[in-house]
Coordinates of C-alpha atoms and ligand atoms in Angstrom, one line a residue:
M1 CA -111.4 30.3 63.9
A2 CA -112.7 30.1 60.3
D3 CA -115.0 27.1 61.0
I4 CA -116.9 29.0 63.7
D5 CA -117.2 32.1 61.6
G6 CA -118.5 30.1 58.7
P7 CA -116.7 27.8 56.1
N8 CA -115.4 29.4 52.9
A9 CA -116.1 26.0 50.9
P10 CA -119.1 23.7 51.1
K11 CA -118.5 20.6 53.2
Q12 CA -118.9 17.2 51.6
F13 CA -120.0 14.4 53.9
Y14 CA -120.3 11.6 51.3
S15 CA -123.5 10.5 53.1
D16 CA -124.3 7.9 50.3
V17 CA -120.9 6.3 50.7
P18 CA -120.8 3.6 53.6
Q19 CA -117.6 3.5 55.5
P20 CA -115.8 0.3 54.8
S21 CA -115.7 -2.2 57.5
E22 CA -113.4 -4.9 56.2
K23 CA -112.2 -8.1 57.9
F24 CA -108.5 -8.3 58.8
F25 CA -106.7 -10.5 56.4
L26 CA -105.1 -12.9 58.9
K27 CA -106.8 -16.0 60.3
G28 CA -108.1 -15.5 63.9
S29 CA -107.0 -11.9 64.2
N30 CA -110.1 -10.0 63.6
S31 CA -110.7 -9.0 67.2
L32 CA -107.1 -7.8 67.8
D33 CA -106.5 -4.2 68.5
W34 CA -105.4 -1.7 65.8
G35 CA -101.7 -1.7 67.0
M36 CA -101.4 -5.4 67.0
Q37 CA -103.1 -5.8 63.5
N38 CA -100.7 -3.0 62.3
R39 CA -97.7 -4.8 63.6
L40 CA -98.9 -8.1 62.2
S41 CA -99.4 -6.4 58.8
R42 CA -95.6 -5.6 58.8
I43 CA -94.8 -9.2 59.4
F44 CA -97.3 -10.8 57.0
N45 CA -97.7 -9.3 53.6
P46 CA -101.3 -8.1 53.3
V47 CA -101.5 -9.0 49.6
S48 CA -100.4 -12.6 49.9
G49 CA -101.4 -13.0 53.6
K50 CA -98.0 -14.7 54.2
T51 CA -94.4 -14.1 55.4
V52 CA -90.9 -15.1 54.8
M53 CA -89.1 -14.6 58.2
L54 CA -85.4 -15.0 58.4
A55 CA -84.5 -16.6 61.8
I56 CA -81.0 -15.7 63.1
D57 CA -81.7 -16.1 66.9
H58 CA -79.8 -19.4 67.3
G59 CA -76.9 -17.8 69.2
Y60 CA -79.0 -17.2 72.3
F61 CA -78.4 -20.9 73.3
L62 CA -76.1 -22.2 70.5
G63 CA -73.4 -19.5 70.3
P64 CA -71.9 -18.7 66.9
T65 CA -73.3 -21.6 64.9
A66 CA -72.3 -22.1 61.3
G67 CA -73.4 -19.4 59.1
L68 CA -74.0 -16.9 62.0
E69 CA -70.3 -16.5 63.0
R70 CA -70.6 -12.8 61.9
I71 CA -74.0 -11.5 61.7
D72 CA -72.7 -8.2 60.3
V73 CA -70.9 -9.9 57.5
N74 CA -73.0 -13.0 56.8
I75 CA -76.6 -11.8 57.4
L76 CA -76.9 -8.0 56.9
P77 CA -76.8 -8.5 53.1
L78 CA -79.7 -10.9 53.2
I79 CA -82.1 -8.6 55.2
P80 CA -83.6 -6.8 52.2
Y81 CA -84.8 -10.2 50.9
A82 CA -86.8 -11.2 53.9
D83 CA -90.1 -9.8 55.2
T84 CA -89.1 -10.0 58.9
L85 CA -86.0 -10.6 61.0
M86 CA -86.2 -12.9 64.0
I87 CA -83.4 -12.0 66.3
T88 CA -82.2 -11.4 69.9
R89 CA -81.9 -7.8 71.3
G90 CA -78.1 -8.2 71.7
A91 CA -77.7 -9.0 68.1
L92 CA -80.2 -6.3 67.0
R93 CA -78.6 -3.5 68.9
T94 CA -75.0 -4.4 68.1
M95 CA -75.3 -5.4 64.5
V96 CA -78.4 -4.3 62.7
P97 CA -78.6 -0.7 61.5
P98 CA -81.6 1.1 63.1
D99 CA -82.6 2.7 59.8
T100 CA -83.7 -0.8 58.7
Q101 CA -87.3 -0.7 57.3
K102 CA -87.8 -4.4 58.1
S103 CA -90.1 -5.6 60.9
I104 CA -88.4 -7.2 63.9
V105 CA -89.5 -10.3 65.8
L106 CA -87.7 -10.3 69.0
R107 CA -86.6 -13.5 70.7
V108 CA -87.4 -12.9 74.4
P109 CA -86.6 -16.1 76.4
G110 CA -83.2 -17.3 77.7
G111 CA -81.5 -18.9 80.6
A112 CA -80.5 -22.2 78.9
S113 CA -77.6 -23.4 76.8
I114 CA -76.9 -26.3 74.5
L115 CA -74.8 -27.8 77.3
R116 CA -77.7 -28.4 79.6
E117 CA -81.5 -28.9 79.6
L118 CA -82.8 -26.6 76.8
S119 CA -86.3 -26.3 78.2
N120 CA -85.1 -24.7 81.4
E121 CA -85.6 -21.1 80.3
D122 CA -87.7 -18.1 81.3
L123 CA -88.4 -14.6 79.8
A124 CA -85.2 -12.8 79.5
V125 CA -86.4 -9.4 78.1
D126 CA -88.7 -6.8 79.6
I127 CA -91.6 -5.7 77.7
E128 CA -90.3 -2.2 78.0
D129 CA -87.3 -3.1 76.0
A130 CA -89.4 -4.7 73.3
I131 CA -91.3 -1.4 73.1
R132 CA -88.0 0.6 73.0
L133 CA -86.8 -1.6 70.1
N134 CA -90.0 -1.0 68.3
V135 CA -90.5 -4.6 67.5
C136 CA -93.5 -6.1 65.7
A137 CA -93.7 -9.3 67.8
M138 CA -92.0 -11.2 70.6
A139 CA -91.1 -14.8 70.1
V140 CA -91.4 -17.3 73.1
Q141 CA -90.3 -20.9 73.1
V142 CA -92.8 -23.4 74.5
Y143 CA -91.7 -26.9 75.3
V144 CA -94.9 -29.0 75.5
G145 CA -94.0 -32.4 77.0
S146 CA -90.5 -31.5 78.2
E147 CA -89.2 -31.3 81.6
H148 CA -90.0 -27.6 82.0
E149 CA -93.3 -27.6 80.1
H150 CA -95.2 -25.7 82.9
Q151 CA -92.7 -22.9 83.2
T152 CA -92.3 -22.3 79.5
I153 CA -96.1 -22.3 78.9
L154 CA -96.6 -19.8 81.7
S155 CA -93.7 -17.7 80.3
M156 CA -95.6 -17.5 77.0
T157 CA -98.9 -16.5 78.7
R158 CA -97.1 -13.8 80.6
M159 CA -95.7 -12.4 77.4
V160 CA -99.1 -12.6 75.8
D161 CA -100.6 -10.5 78.8
M162 CA -97.9 -8.0 78.4
G163 CA -98.1 -7.9 74.7
L164 CA -101.9 -7.3 74.9
R165 CA -101.3 -4.4 77.2
Y166 CA -99.1 -2.7 74.6
G167 CA -100.3 -4.0 71.3
I168 CA -97.4 -6.3 70.5
P169 CA -98.2 -9.8 69.2
T170 CA -96.6 -13.0 70.7
L171 CA -95.2 -15.6 68.5
A172 CA -95.2 -19.0 70.3
V173 CA -92.5 -21.2 69.1
T174 CA -93.2 -24.9 69.6
A175 CA -89.9 -26.5 70.6
V176 CA -89.5 -30.2 70.4
G177 CA -87.5 -31.8 73.2
K178 CA -84.9 -34.4 72.4
D179 CA -87.1 -37.4 73.1
M180 CA -90.4 -36.1 71.7
V181 CA -92.0 -37.7 68.7
R182 CA -92.5 -35.2 65.9
D183 CA -95.9 -36.2 64.5
A184 CA -99.3 -34.5 63.8
K185 CA -100.8 -35.6 67.0
Y186 CA -98.0 -33.8 68.9
F187 CA -98.0 -30.7 66.8
R188 CA -101.8 -30.4 67.0
L189 CA -101.5 -30.6 70.8
A190 CA -98.5 -28.0 71.1
T191 CA -99.9 -25.6 68.5
R192 CA -103.4 -25.6 69.9
I193 CA -102.3 -25.1 73.5
C194 CA -100.3 -22.0 72.4
A195 CA -103.2 -20.6 70.4
E196 CA -105.8 -21.2 73.2
L197 CA -103.5 -19.5 75.7
G198 CA -103.5 -16.4 73.5
A199 CA -100.5 -16.5 71.2
Q200 CA -101.3 -14.4 68.1
Y201 CA -99.3 -16.8 65.8
V202 CA -97.4 -20.0 66.3
K203 CA -94.3 -21.4 64.8
T204 CA -93.8 -25.2 64.4
Y205 CA -92.1 -27.8 62.3
Y206 CA -93.4 -29.3 59.1
I207 CA -94.3 -33.0 59.1
P208 CA -95.0 -34.9 55.9
E209 CA -98.0 -36.7 57.4
G210 CA -101.0 -34.8 58.6
F211 CA -99.7 -31.3 58.7
E212 CA -102.9 -30.0 57.2
T213 CA -104.6 -31.2 60.4
V214 CA -102.1 -29.1 62.4
T215 CA -102.9 -25.9 60.4
A216 CA -106.8 -26.7 60.4
S217 CA -107.1 -27.2 64.2
C218 CA -104.9 -24.1 65.2
P219 CA -107.1 -21.0 65.1
V220 CA -104.2 -18.6 64.5
P221 CA -101.6 -18.5 61.6
I222 CA -98.8 -21.0 61.6
V223 CA -95.3 -20.5 60.2
I224 CA -92.8 -23.3 59.8
A225 CA -89.2 -23.5 61.0
G226 CA -86.6 -24.9 58.6
G227 CA -84.8 -27.2 61.0
K228 CA -81.5 -28.8 60.0
K229 CA -79.9 -27.9 56.6
L230 CA -81.3 -29.8 53.7
P231 CA -80.4 -29.8 50.0
E232 CA -82.0 -26.6 48.6
L233 CA -84.6 -28.4 46.4
D234 CA -85.8 -30.5 49.4
A235 CA -86.1 -27.3 51.6
L236 CA -88.1 -25.6 48.8
K237 CA -90.3 -28.6 48.6
M238 CA -91.0 -28.5 52.3
A239 CA -91.9 -24.9 52.2
S240 CA -94.2 -25.5 49.2
N241 CA -95.9 -28.4 50.9
A242 CA -96.4 -26.3 54.1
I243 CA -97.9 -23.5 52.2
N244 CA -100.2 -25.8 50.3
E245 CA -101.2 -27.4 53.5
G246 CA -102.2 -24.2 55.2
A247 CA -99.1 -22.6 56.6
A248 CA -99.0 -18.8 56.5
G249 CA -95.3 -18.6 55.8
V250 CA -91.9 -19.8 56.8
D251 CA -89.4 -18.7 59.5
M252 CA -86.2 -20.3 58.3
G253 CA -82.8 -20.0 59.5
R254 CA -80.1 -22.8 58.6
N255 CA -81.7 -23.6 55.3
V256 CA -81.1 -19.9 54.3
F257 CA -77.9 -18.8 56.0
Q258 CA -76.1 -22.2 55.6
S259 CA -77.0 -22.3 51.9
D260 CA -74.3 -21.8 49.3
A261 CA -76.3 -18.9 48.0
P262 CA -78.5 -17.4 50.8
I263 CA -79.8 -14.5 48.8
A264 CA -80.8 -16.8 46.1
M265 CA -82.4 -19.1 48.5
L266 CA -84.5 -16.4 50.1
Q267 CA -85.6 -15.3 46.7
A268 CA -86.7 -18.8 45.8
L269 CA -88.5 -19.1 49.1
R270 CA -90.4 -15.8 48.3
A271 CA -91.4 -17.2 45.0
I272 CA -93.0 -20.1 46.8
V273 CA -94.6 -18.2 49.7
H274 CA -95.7 -15.1 48.0
D275 CA -96.2 -16.2 44.4
D276 CA -97.4 -19.8 44.6
E277 CA -94.5 -20.9 42.6
T278 CA -93.7 -24.7 42.3
P279 CA -90.6 -26.0 44.2
E280 CA -89.0 -27.0 40.9
K281 CA -89.5 -23.5 39.3
A282 CA -88.3 -21.9 42.5
F283 CA -85.1 -24.1 42.4
D284 CA -84.5 -23.1 38.8
L285 CA -84.6 -19.5 40.0
Y286 CA -82.3 -20.4 42.9
T287 CA -79.8 -22.0 40.5
E288 CA -80.0 -19.0 38.1
L289 CA -79.5 -16.4 40.8
K290 CA -76.7 -18.5 42.4
N291 CA -74.8 -18.7 39.0
K292 CA -75.1 -15.0 38.3
Ligands
R5P301 C1 -84.1 -22.0 67.2 O1 -83.0 -21.6 67.6 C2 -85.0 -21.0 66.8 O2 -86.3 -21.2 67.2 C3 -85.0 -20.8 65.3 O3 -85.5 -19.5 65.1 C4 -85.8 -21.7 64.5 O4 -85.3 -23.1 64.8 C5 -85.7 -21.5 63.1 O5 -84.5 -21.8 62.5 P1 -84.1 -23.0 61.7 O6 -84.9 -22.9 60.3 O7 -82.6 -22.9 61.6 O8 -84.7 -24.2 62.4

């Protein structure tokens, strides 16, 4: 009880030093709780404010698609080069070593397959399991304008409520149905709905016309999916355009794991996302690393 008896050394309260009260670095995230901000800081790099997510969750409706036949063989070597891994709980538990230091974004919906209507899905993971897995966010697909629009929007809001209870952010993924037009008007609508209903960040596709209006009108960070495999330089140009037009990062799958040199591709993407490199210079880096 040394403090009660009297301190041995004089106390220093630094009464002339104001306690810092800084804003959180991510758009729209100031009022989130500490746990949520901490988890977001493990997805988004606090220095660049951006993220390179590696999406390998396609198997939950597509099965073993090209490049994901063996996650243990094809994907584990890539993990050190991504900021975050977007994955299902089955793949995580069976194939990713639990001593990984990477943050995990857990894909939580399910119930549909490529053989039927894709929008007919629901939440397929309990929040308790997301907590057990120590994930940094939960990803929910939202099908605005599709047959099951209503149920997928409400799945997302249920996840947001559960996430708020435990401090786990929700990533709303705007899925485009087969017949939907992919334009700025559609993505402004879909991303804004997700943000207004509480998603802490949103994933969408890049579009060449008006993408900056999508990022501007969405009050939370946006990351872009890669979509179908493109030639590497084209994928890097897309990432660069998205970043220059307000995206807070990429969440790419096929353009990484279907590349001839996935590790080189991830490093080239990092150069664009975190270091503002031009796509041409990033492509030179890709080529150099690929040929090593
Ligand atoms: C689709 O299965 C998932 O939402 C993927 O995570 C997303 O589409 C990103 O993967 P990709 O870059 O291959 O489109």
